[in-house]
mmCIF file of C-alpha atoms in Angstrom:
data_model
loop_
_atom_site.group_PDB
_atom_site.id
_atom_site.type_symbol
_atom_site.label_atom_id
_atom_site.label_comp_id
_atom_site.label_asym_id
_atom_site.label_seq_id
_atom_site.Cartn_x
_atom_site.Cartn_y
_atom_site.Cartn_z
ATOM 1 C CA MET U 1 114.063 60.746 144.690
ATOM 2 C CA LYS U 2 115.216 57.740 146.110
ATOM 3 C CA LEU U 3 114.408 56.948 149.611
ATOM 4 C CA ARG U 4 116.905 56.417 152.178
ATOM 5 C CA GLU U 5 117.254 52.654 153.051
ATOM 6 C CA ARG U 6 117.758 51.820 156.779
ATOM 7 C CA LYS U 7 119.390 48.559 157.524
ATOM 8 C CA GLN U 8 119.606 46.749 160.886
ATOM 9 C CA VAL U 9 122.953 45.920 162.097
ATOM 10 C CA THR U 10 123.801 43.967 165.166
ATOM 11 C CA VAL U 11 127.003 44.984 166.745
ATOM 12 C CA PRO U 12 128.943 42.121 168.814
ATOM 13 C CA GLN U 13 129.785 42.734 172.472
ATOM 14 C CA PRO U 14 133.476 42.123 173.585
ATOM 15 C CA VAL U 15 133.671 38.931 175.408
ATOM 16 C CA THR U 16 135.076 39.433 179.171
ATOM 17 C CA LYS U 17 135.266 37.194 182.171
ATOM 18 C CA GLU U 18 132.013 38.615 183.713
ATOM 19 C CA SER U 19 130.171 37.999 180.030
ATOM 20 C CA LYS U 20 131.418 34.473 180.350
ATOM 21 C CA SER U 21 130.190 33.979 183.784
ATOM 22 C CA THR U 22 126.872 35.307 182.844
ATOM 23 C CA SER U 23 126.503 33.625 179.689
ATOM 24 C CA SER U 24 124.474 30.982 181.052
ATOM 25 C CA ASP U 25 122.211 33.427 182.671
ATOM 26 C CA THR U 26 121.671 35.455 179.267
ATOM 27 C CA ALA U 27 121.124 32.241 177.533
ATOM 28 C CA THR U 28 118.205 31.420 179.780
ATOM 29 C CA SER U 29 116.821 34.959 179.707
ATOM 30 C CA SER U 30 114.576 36.040 176.805
ATOM 31 C CA VAL U 31 116.030 39.712 176.449
ATOM 32 C CA PRO U 32 117.091 40.473 172.839
ATOM 33 C CA ALA U 33 120.468 42.041 172.185
ATOM 34 C CA PRO U 34 120.549 45.801 171.689
ATOM 35 C CA GLU U 35 120.330 46.968 167.777
ATOM 36 C CA ILE U 36 121.818 49.969 166.220
ATOM 37 C CA LEU U 37 120.501 51.551 162.985
ATOM 38 C CA VAL U 38 123.036 52.366 160.464
ATOM 39 C CA GLN U 39 122.271 54.525 157.346
ATOM 40 C CA ALA U 40 123.391 52.954 154.166
ATOM 41 C CA GLU U 41 125.550 55.241 152.082
ATOM 42 C CA GLN U 42 123.997 56.436 148.662
ATOM 43 C CA PRO U 43 125.924 56.787 145.424
ATOM 44 C CA LYS U 44 126.557 60.515 144.267
ATOM 45 C CA LYS U 45 124.619 61.818 141.303
ATOM 46 C CA THR U 46 126.508 63.120 138.421
ATOM 47 C CA ARG U 47 126.219 66.637 136.864
ATOM 48 C CA ALA U 48 124.059 65.041 134.035
ATOM 49 C CA GLU U 49 121.471 63.534 136.506
ATOM 50 C CA TYR U 50 121.106 66.825 138.204
ATOM 51 C CA GLN U 51 120.568 68.696 134.975
ATOM 52 C CA ARG U 52 118.094 66.033 133.875
ATOM 53 C CA GLU U 53 116.247 66.364 137.069
ATOM 54 C CA TYR U 54 116.356 70.052 136.712
ATOM 55 C CA ARG U 55 114.918 70.377 133.245
ATOM 56 C CA ARG U 56 112.071 67.825 134.261
ATOM 57 C CA ARG U 57 111.072 70.204 137.082
ATOM 58 C CA ILE U 58 111.165 73.135 134.673
ATOM 59 C CA LYS U 59 109.058 71.212 132.142
ATOM 60 C CA GLU U 60 106.334 70.547 134.587
ATOM 61 C CA CYS U 61 105.164 74.322 135.002
ATOM 62 C CA ALA U 62 104.434 75.705 131.528
ATOM 63 C CA GLU U 63 105.046 79.283 132.695
ATOM 64 C CA ARG U 64 108.397 78.713 134.157
ATOM 65 C CA ASP U 65 109.446 76.655 130.986
ATOM 66 C CA GLU U 66 108.486 79.580 128.827
ATOM 67 C CA ILE U 67 110.385 81.878 130.903
ATOM 68 C CA HIS U 68 113.481 79.763 130.640
ATOM 69 C CA ARG U 69 113.189 79.363 126.941
ATOM 70 C CA GLU U 70 113.029 83.165 126.680
ATOM 71 C CA HIS U 71 116.032 83.363 128.903
ATOM 72 C CA GLU U 72 118.016 81.076 126.750
ATOM 73 C CA ARG U 73 117.210 82.606 123.585
ATOM 74 C CA ILE U 74 118.626 85.995 124.783
ATOM 75 C CA ARG U 75 121.555 84.242 126.295
ATOM 76 C CA MET U 76 122.487 82.664 122.874
ATOM 77 C CA ARG U 77 121.760 85.707 120.960
ATOM 78 C CA LEU U 78 124.277 87.833 123.115
ATOM 79 C CA ILE U 79 126.932 84.810 122.819
ATOM 80 C CA ARG U 80 126.511 84.862 118.906
ATOM 81 C CA ARG U 81 126.827 88.623 118.884
ATOM 82 C CA ASN U 82 129.985 88.703 121.002
ATOM 83 C CA ARG U 83 131.839 85.715 119.398
ATOM 84 C CA GLY U 84 135.145 86.615 117.716
ATOM 85 C CA GLU U 85 136.283 85.911 114.006
ATOM 86 C CA GLU U 86 137.970 82.730 114.894
ATOM 87 C CA LYS U 87 134.830 81.374 116.705
ATOM 88 C CA LYS U 88 132.701 82.398 113.734
ATOM 89 C CA ALA U 89 135.124 80.739 111.370
ATOM 90 C CA ALA U 90 134.974 77.487 113.497
ATOM 91 C CA GLU U 91 131.180 77.392 113.586
ATOM 92 C CA ARG U 92 130.931 77.854 109.765
ATOM 93 C CA GLU U 93 133.242 74.870 109.123
ATOM 94 C CA LEU U 94 131.181 72.704 111.710
ATOM 95 C CA GLY U 95 127.999 73.899 109.777
ATOM 96 C CA ARG U 96 129.626 72.858 106.519
ATOM 97 C CA ILE U 97 130.508 69.491 107.830
ATOM 98 C CA ARG U 98 127.076 69.047 109.229
ATOM 99 C CA ALA U 99 125.349 70.029 106.077
ATOM 100 C CA LYS U 100 127.446 67.605 103.919
ATOM 101 C CA ARG U 101 126.666 64.868 106.344
ATOM 102 C CA PHE U 102 122.907 65.625 106.197
ATOM 103 C CA ARG U 103 123.077 65.600 102.245
ATOM 104 C CA GLU U 104 124.543 62.361 102.247
ATOM 105 C CA ASN U 105 122.124 60.743 104.820
ATOM 106 C CA HIS U 106 119.381 62.322 102.630
ATOM 107 C CA LYS U 107 120.726 60.735 99.336
ATOM 108 C CA ASN U 108 121.028 57.440 101.114
ATOM 109 C CA ASP U 109 117.486 57.785 102.227
ATOM 110 C CA VAL U 110 115.964 58.694 98.938
ATOM 111 C CA LYS U 111 117.904 55.775 97.456
ATOM 112 C CA LYS U 112 116.267 53.335 99.944
ATOM 113 C CA ASN U 113 112.722 55.005 99.349
ATOM 114 C CA ALA U 114 113.182 54.678 95.417
ATOM 115 C CA GLU U 115 113.550 50.969 95.829
ATOM 116 C CA LYS U 116 110.225 50.865 97.830
ATOM 117 C CA PRO U 117 106.977 50.936 95.655
ATOM 118 C CA GLN U 118 105.580 54.330 96.124
ATOM 119 C CA ARG U 119 101.843 55.130 96.560
ATOM 120 C CA ALA U 120 100.374 57.841 94.025
ATOM 121 C CA THR U 121 99.643 61.069 95.666
ATOM 122 C CA THR U 122 96.137 62.203 95.330
ATOM 123 C CA ARG U 123 95.072 65.713 94.166
ATOM 124 C CA ALA U 124 93.697 66.412 97.641
ATOM 125 C CA GLU U 125 96.930 65.569 99.327
ATOM 126 C CA LYS U 126 98.871 67.650 96.703
ATOM 127 C CA ASN U 127 96.721 70.654 97.530
ATOM 128 C CA VAL U 128 97.324 70.286 101.259
ATOM 129 C CA LEU U 129 100.912 70.170 100.549
ATOM 130 C CA ARG U 130 100.826 73.248 98.231
ATOM 131 C CA GLU U 131 98.851 75.260 100.947
ATOM 132 C CA LYS U 132 101.464 73.991 103.411
ATOM 133 C CA TRP U 133 104.286 75.352 101.360
ATOM 134 C CA GLN U 134 102.525 78.591 100.600
ATOM 135 C CA ALA U 135 101.893 79.473 104.132
ATOM 136 C CA ALA U 136 105.600 78.557 105.008
ATOM 137 C CA LYS U 137 106.929 80.806 102.174
ATOM 138 C CA ARG U 138 104.548 83.648 103.392
ATOM 139 C CA GLY U 139 105.932 83.390 106.694
ATOM 140 C CA GLN U 140 109.467 83.447 105.450
ATOM 141 C CA ARG U 141 109.006 86.504 103.375
ATOM 142 C CA ALA U 142 107.205 88.218 106.317
ATOM 143 C CA GLN U 143 110.387 87.741 108.418
ATOM 144 C CA MET U 144 112.622 89.039 105.635
ATOM 145 C CA SER U 145 114.142 92.448 105.834
ATOM 146 C CA LYS U 146 113.627 95.051 103.265
ATOM 147 C CA GLN U 147 117.203 94.415 102.026
ATOM 148 C CA LYS U 148 116.876 90.769 101.821
ATOM 149 C CA ARG U 149 113.485 91.221 100.136
ATOM 150 C CA ARG U 150 114.960 93.573 97.446
ATOM 151 C CA GLY U 151 117.682 91.083 96.766
ATOM 152 C CA VAL U 152 115.419 88.292 96.247
ATOM 153 C CA ASN U 153 113.119 90.355 93.870
ATOM 154 C CA GLU U 154 116.213 91.324 91.904
ATOM 155 C CA LYS U 155 117.352 87.746 91.371
ATOM 156 C CA ARG U 156 113.815 86.555 90.321
ATOM 157 C CA ARG U 157 113.796 89.454 87.957
ATOM 158 C CA GLN U 158 117.090 88.609 86.410
ATOM 159 C CA LYS U 159 116.265 84.901 86.163
ATOM 160 C CA TYR U 160 112.993 85.723 84.328
ATOM 161 C CA ALA U 161 114.830 88.082 81.978
ATOM 162 C CA GLU U 162 117.475 85.485 81.233
ATOM 163 C CA LYS U 163 114.671 82.888 80.510
ATOM 164 C CA LEU U 164 112.901 85.102 77.938
ATOM 165 C CA ASP U 165 116.055 86.014 76.354
ATOM 166 C CA VAL U 166 116.596 82.286 75.731
ATOM 167 C CA LEU U 167 113.166 81.829 74.655
ATOM 168 C CA ARG U 168 113.280 84.855 72.125
ATOM 169 C CA ALA U 169 116.445 83.466 70.800
ATOM 170 C CA GLN U 170 114.997 80.122 70.047
ATOM 171 C CA PRO U 171 113.447 79.694 66.502
ATOM 172 C CA SER U 172 109.755 79.175 66.235
ATOM 173 C CA THR U 173 108.693 75.709 66.854
ATOM 174 C CA SER U 174 106.583 73.617 64.516
ATOM 175 C CA SER U 175 103.638 73.847 66.910
ATOM 176 C CA ASP U 176 102.524 76.970 65.147
ATOM 177 C CA ARG U 177 102.290 75.521 61.680
ATOM 178 C CA PRO U 178 99.813 72.813 60.737
ATOM 179 C CA THR U 179 101.437 69.362 61.340
ATOM 180 C CA SER U 180 101.172 66.444 58.858
ATOM 181 C CA SER U 181 98.314 64.846 60.707
ATOM 182 C CA THR U 182 96.239 68.022 60.469
ATOM 183 C CA ALA U 183 97.076 68.679 56.846
ATOM 184 C CA ASP U 184 96.150 65.050 55.868
ATOM 185 C CA TRP U 185 92.871 65.314 57.787
ATOM 186 C CA SER U 186 90.209 65.228 55.119
ATOM 187 C CA ALA U 187 86.733 66.996 55.009
ATOM 188 C CA SER U 188 84.922 63.562 55.327
ATOM 189 C CA ALA U 189 86.937 62.754 58.575
ATOM 190 C CA LYS U 190 86.000 66.209 59.846
ATOM 191 C CA ARG U 191 82.448 65.576 59.448
ATOM 192 C CA LYS U 192 82.657 62.091 60.891
ATOM 193 C CA ALA U 193 84.364 63.366 64.055
ATOM 194 C CA LEU U 194 81.885 66.204 64.402
ATOM 195 C CA SER U 195 78.927 63.831 63.904
ATOM 196 C CA ARG U 196 80.189 61.381 66.480
ATOM 197 C CA SER U 197 81.048 64.153 68.976
ATOM 198 C CA LEU U 198 77.447 65.746 68.674
ATOM 199 C CA ARG U 199 75.761 62.184 69.010
ATOM 200 C CA ILE U 200 77.238 61.850 72.559
ATOM 201 C CA LEU U 201 77.030 65.630 73.692
ATOM 202 C CA PRO U 202 73.732 66.811 75.507
ATOM 203 C CA ARG U 203 71.031 68.580 73.824
ATOM 204 C CA ASN U 204 70.318 70.895 76.573
ATOM 205 C CA PRO U 205 71.954 74.442 75.534
ATOM 206 C CA GLU U 206 73.054 74.962 79.395
ATOM 207 C CA ARG U 207 74.361 71.434 79.705
ATOM 208 C CA PHE U 208 76.037 71.575 76.204
ATOM 209 C CA ALA U 209 77.916 74.911 77.366
ATOM 210 C CA GLU U 210 78.856 73.454 80.497
ATOM 211 C CA VAL U 211 80.501 70.221 79.000
ATOM 212 C CA ILE U 212 82.297 72.291 76.253
ATOM 213 C CA SER U 213 83.837 74.877 78.760
ATOM 214 C CA ARG U 214 84.881 71.756 80.841
ATOM 215 C CA VAL U 215 86.505 70.451 77.824
ATOM 216 C CA VAL U 216 88.264 73.667 77.144
ATOM 217 C CA ASP U 217 89.403 74.104 80.722
ATOM 218 C CA THR U 218 90.542 70.754 81.170
ATOM 219 C CA ALA U 219 92.675 70.726 77.808
ATOM 220 C CA THR U 220 96.519 70.381 77.603
ATOM 221 C CA PRO U 221 98.580 73.614 77.092
ATOM 222 C CA ARG U 222 99.368 72.386 73.321
ATOM 223 C CA LYS U 223 95.630 71.896 72.653
ATOM 224 C CA LYS U 224 94.846 75.325 74.244
ATOM 225 C CA SER U 225 97.688 76.962 71.935
ATOM 226 C CA ALA U 226 95.988 75.316 68.878
ATOM 227 C CA MET U 227 92.450 76.218 69.775
ATOM 228 C CA ARG U 228 93.441 79.854 70.554
ATOM 229 C CA GLY U 229 91.988 82.104 67.806
ATOM 230 C CA ARG U 230 89.575 79.453 66.815
ATOM 231 C CA VAL U 231 87.567 78.489 70.087
ATOM 232 C CA ILE U 232 89.061 80.485 72.813
ATOM 233 C CA LEU U 233 90.372 83.845 73.255
ATOM 234 C CA SER U 234 93.636 84.968 74.900
ATOM 235 C CA PRO U 235 93.322 87.121 78.216
ATOM 236 C CA ARG U 236 93.989 90.368 76.214
ATOM 237 C CA GLN U 237 91.444 89.442 73.368
ATOM 238 C CA LYS U 238 88.759 88.565 76.175
ATOM 239 C CA LYS U 239 89.491 91.861 77.990
ATOM 240 C CA ARG U 240 89.073 94.020 74.679
ATOM 241 C CA LEU U 241 85.799 91.921 74.066
ATOM 242 C CA ASP U 242 84.488 92.608 77.486
ATOM 243 C CA PHE U 243 85.310 96.277 77.233
ATOM 244 C CA LEU U 244 83.528 96.768 73.711
ATOM 245 C CA GLU U 245 80.501 94.749 75.070
ATOM 246 C CA LYS U 246 80.208 97.136 78.153
ATOM 247 C CA ASN U 247 80.886 100.251 76.280
ATOM 248 C CA SER U 248 79.442 99.467 72.870
ATOM 249 C CA VAL U 249 77.918 102.480 70.675
ATOM 250 C CA LYS U 250 74.535 100.650 70.645
ATOM 251 C CA ALA U 251 74.291 100.250 74.487
ATOM 252 C CA VAL U 252 75.274 103.962 75.022
ATOM 253 C CA ILE U 253 72.814 105.122 72.383
ATOM 254 C CA SER U 254 69.851 103.237 73.660
ATOM 255 C CA GLU U 255 70.560 104.334 77.103
ATOM 256 C CA ILE U 256 70.334 108.134 76.371
ATOM 257 C CA LYS U 257 67.731 107.707 73.671
ATOM 258 C CA HIS U 258 64.923 109.038 75.627
ATOM 259 C CA SER U 259 67.021 111.520 77.797
ATOM 260 C CA ARG U 260 66.382 115.129 77.336
ATOM 261 C CA ALA U 261 69.301 116.323 79.202
ATOM 262 C CA LYS U 262 71.779 118.706 77.547
ATOM 263 C CA ARG U 263 74.664 116.520 78.160
ATOM 264 C CA ASP U 264 72.886 113.397 76.679
ATOM 265 C CA LEU U 265 71.700 115.266 73.798
ATOM 266 C CA GLU U 266 75.210 116.584 72.998
ATOM 267 C CA LEU U 267 76.595 113.131 73.480
ATOM 268 C CA ARG U 268 74.127 111.607 71.140
ATOM 269 C CA ARG U 269 74.774 114.050 68.498
ATOM 270 C CA LEU U 270 78.327 113.608 68.685
ATOM 271 C CA LEU U 271 77.989 109.837 68.319
ATOM 272 C CA HIS U 272 75.884 110.073 65.309
ATOM 273 C CA VAL U 273 78.145 112.548 63.708
ATOM 274 C CA ALA U 274 81.356 110.416 64.337
ATOM 275 C CA THR U 275 79.674 107.291 63.174
ATOM 276 C CA SER U 276 78.333 108.958 60.052
ATOM 277 C CA ILE U 277 81.469 110.600 59.001
ATOM 278 C CA LYS U 278 83.281 107.380 59.129
ATOM 279 C CA ASN U 279 81.168 106.468 56.259
ATOM 280 C CA LYS U 280 82.181 102.652 56.156
ATOM 281 C CA LEU U 281 78.642 101.262 57.238
ATOM 282 C CA LYS U 282 75.531 101.138 55.275
ATOM 283 C CA LYS U 283 72.619 103.151 56.823
ATOM 284 C CA LYS U 284 70.329 100.238 57.241
ATOM 285 C CA THR U 285 73.370 98.274 58.903
ATOM 286 C CA ALA U 286 74.075 101.389 60.957
ATOM 287 C CA HIS U 287 70.486 101.649 62.047
ATOM 288 C CA GLN U 288 70.232 97.755 62.988
ATOM 289 C CA GLU U 289 73.537 97.184 64.613
ATOM 290 C CA LEU U 290 74.387 100.536 66.097
ATOM 291 C CA GLY U 291 70.917 101.970 66.861
ATOM 292 C CA LEU U 292 71.386 105.066 65.098
ATOM 293 C CA SER U 293 68.394 107.180 64.287
ATOM 294 C CA TRP U 294 66.867 106.584 60.803
ATOM 295 C CA ASN U 295 66.074 110.232 60.316
ATOM 296 C CA PHE U 296 69.327 111.389 61.233
ATOM 297 C CA LEU U 297 71.226 109.022 58.950
ATOM 298 C CA LYS U 298 68.922 110.335 55.957
ATOM 299 C CA LYS U 299 70.147 113.741 56.562
ATOM 300 C CA PRO U 300 73.455 114.969 54.944
ATOM 301 C CA ILE U 301 76.764 115.152 56.898
ATOM 302 C CA ALA U 302 76.885 118.769 56.517
ATOM 303 C CA HIS U 303 73.694 119.234 58.169
ATOM 304 C CA HIS U 304 75.253 117.419 61.471
ATOM 305 C CA LEU U 305 78.107 119.697 61.522
ATOM 306 C CA GLN U 306 76.005 122.869 61.738
ATOM 307 C CA HIS U 307 75.442 122.782 65.468
ATOM 308 C CA THR U 308 72.754 125.536 65.390
ATOM 309 C CA ARG U 309 69.505 124.833 67.232
ATOM 310 C CA LYS U 310 66.217 125.781 65.452
ATOM 311 C CA LYS U 311 64.672 129.052 66.879
ATOM 312 C CA ARG U 312 61.137 129.526 67.623
ATOM 313 C CA VAL U 313 58.904 131.995 65.601
ATOM 314 C CA ASP U 314 58.205 134.174 68.620
ATOM 315 C CA ALA U 315 61.725 133.882 70.000
ATOM 316 C CA PHE U 316 63.539 137.242 70.948
ATOM 317 C CA SER U 317 65.898 138.755 68.248
ATOM 318 C CA THR U 318 69.687 139.186 68.987
ATOM 319 C CA ALA U 319 69.193 143.021 69.319
ATOM 320 C CA LYS U 320 66.546 142.592 71.865
ATOM 321 C CA THR U 321 68.410 139.950 73.823
ATOM 322 C CA ARG U 322 71.547 142.168 73.895
ATOM 323 C CA GLN U 323 69.377 145.078 75.286
ATOM 324 C CA VAL U 324 67.845 143.251 77.960
ATOM 325 C CA GLN U 325 71.399 141.979 79.044
ATOM 326 C CA GLU U 326 72.763 145.466 79.189
ATOM 327 C CA PHE U 327 69.737 146.769 81.180
ATOM 328 C CA TYR U 328 70.388 144.338 83.782
ATOM 329 C CA ASN U 329 74.057 144.703 84.029
ATOM 330 C CA ARG U 330 73.836 148.678 84.615
ATOM 331 C CA ALA U 331 75.152 149.786 88.045
ATOM 332 C CA ASP U 332 71.859 151.663 89.143
ATOM 333 C CA ILE U 333 69.904 148.324 88.491
ATOM 334 C CA ILE U 334 72.182 145.818 90.129
ATOM 335 C CA ARG U 335 74.215 145.784 93.129
ATOM 336 C CA GLU U 336 76.815 143.609 94.498
ATOM 337 C CA ILE U 337 76.458 141.859 98.110
ATOM 338 C CA PRO U 338 79.455 140.993 100.357
ATOM 339 C CA HIS U 339 79.548 137.452 99.388
ATOM 340 C CA GLY U 340 80.046 138.123 95.743
ATOM 341 C CA ASN U 341 76.674 137.319 94.553
ATOM 342 C CA LYS U 342 74.594 140.033 92.649
ATOM 343 C CA SER U 343 70.963 141.196 93.561
ATOM 344 C CA THR U 344 68.554 143.526 91.729
#
């Protein structure tokens, strides 16, 4: 705040006969004339200055500033909620005008920037921008209501379906068929290209695999589509191949080969029977590639279908087994306990 200034003002005394007679005496005396302090008038502050000073005092205290901001948010929310239709229409019209003015200014800025030489954006800068946009989009989705999110998803699905319809309606492109350059590529040219490539590739198997994998990963979409089916596999084919590798017949048979559990024995017999019934592989190939037992393959298929276990010579006969079961099921031999178990 401005300090009040004080100004010394000398008030002249009225001239009288007595003052004239004593003027000579006062001139010779050294007593100074009396001085009166008068306060200078200060200009009044405007409302804008009062508001500016009020906002400055609020911003000096962080806690007070946060409370003030929250109060203003609630106040503006109530104002927007209680406004009438005419007010809403007027605000929408002002919003359209502001958006139109912003677009015009943005176009002018783009034209000015296009004339200036642009610096190439590095890959790291692009990744930073991409992460920033992804975070902003996640925040936007988190603040959406369920109805808004449902509407956005429906629009995206509709747009994707329309794009698929357009792609399906288009005829097959010539990229699926061999081009003239591929058809004119002779066998000698292929051998020369292969020889030059192998000459510069590393001889170490690990490094060789690393270089080839990087070449496939960094290939363009057209090159990848040309390599699909020859060098690389589609995601569906790779998934099927991984499934077959993990669940191959040979791996399962080798795992349960030395197990004597009843479940493993039945599973091994089932695999042998299923493979032998197909009858499309030679016995030697089935033994080497699938790991099937050679003794099992030599037996006829009818023998495998008979699921009868060989009995011992001293085993009980069927009549004696039935007699033992009837004995232990008699009421005077077996008794029931409260929990449902039987005890003899």
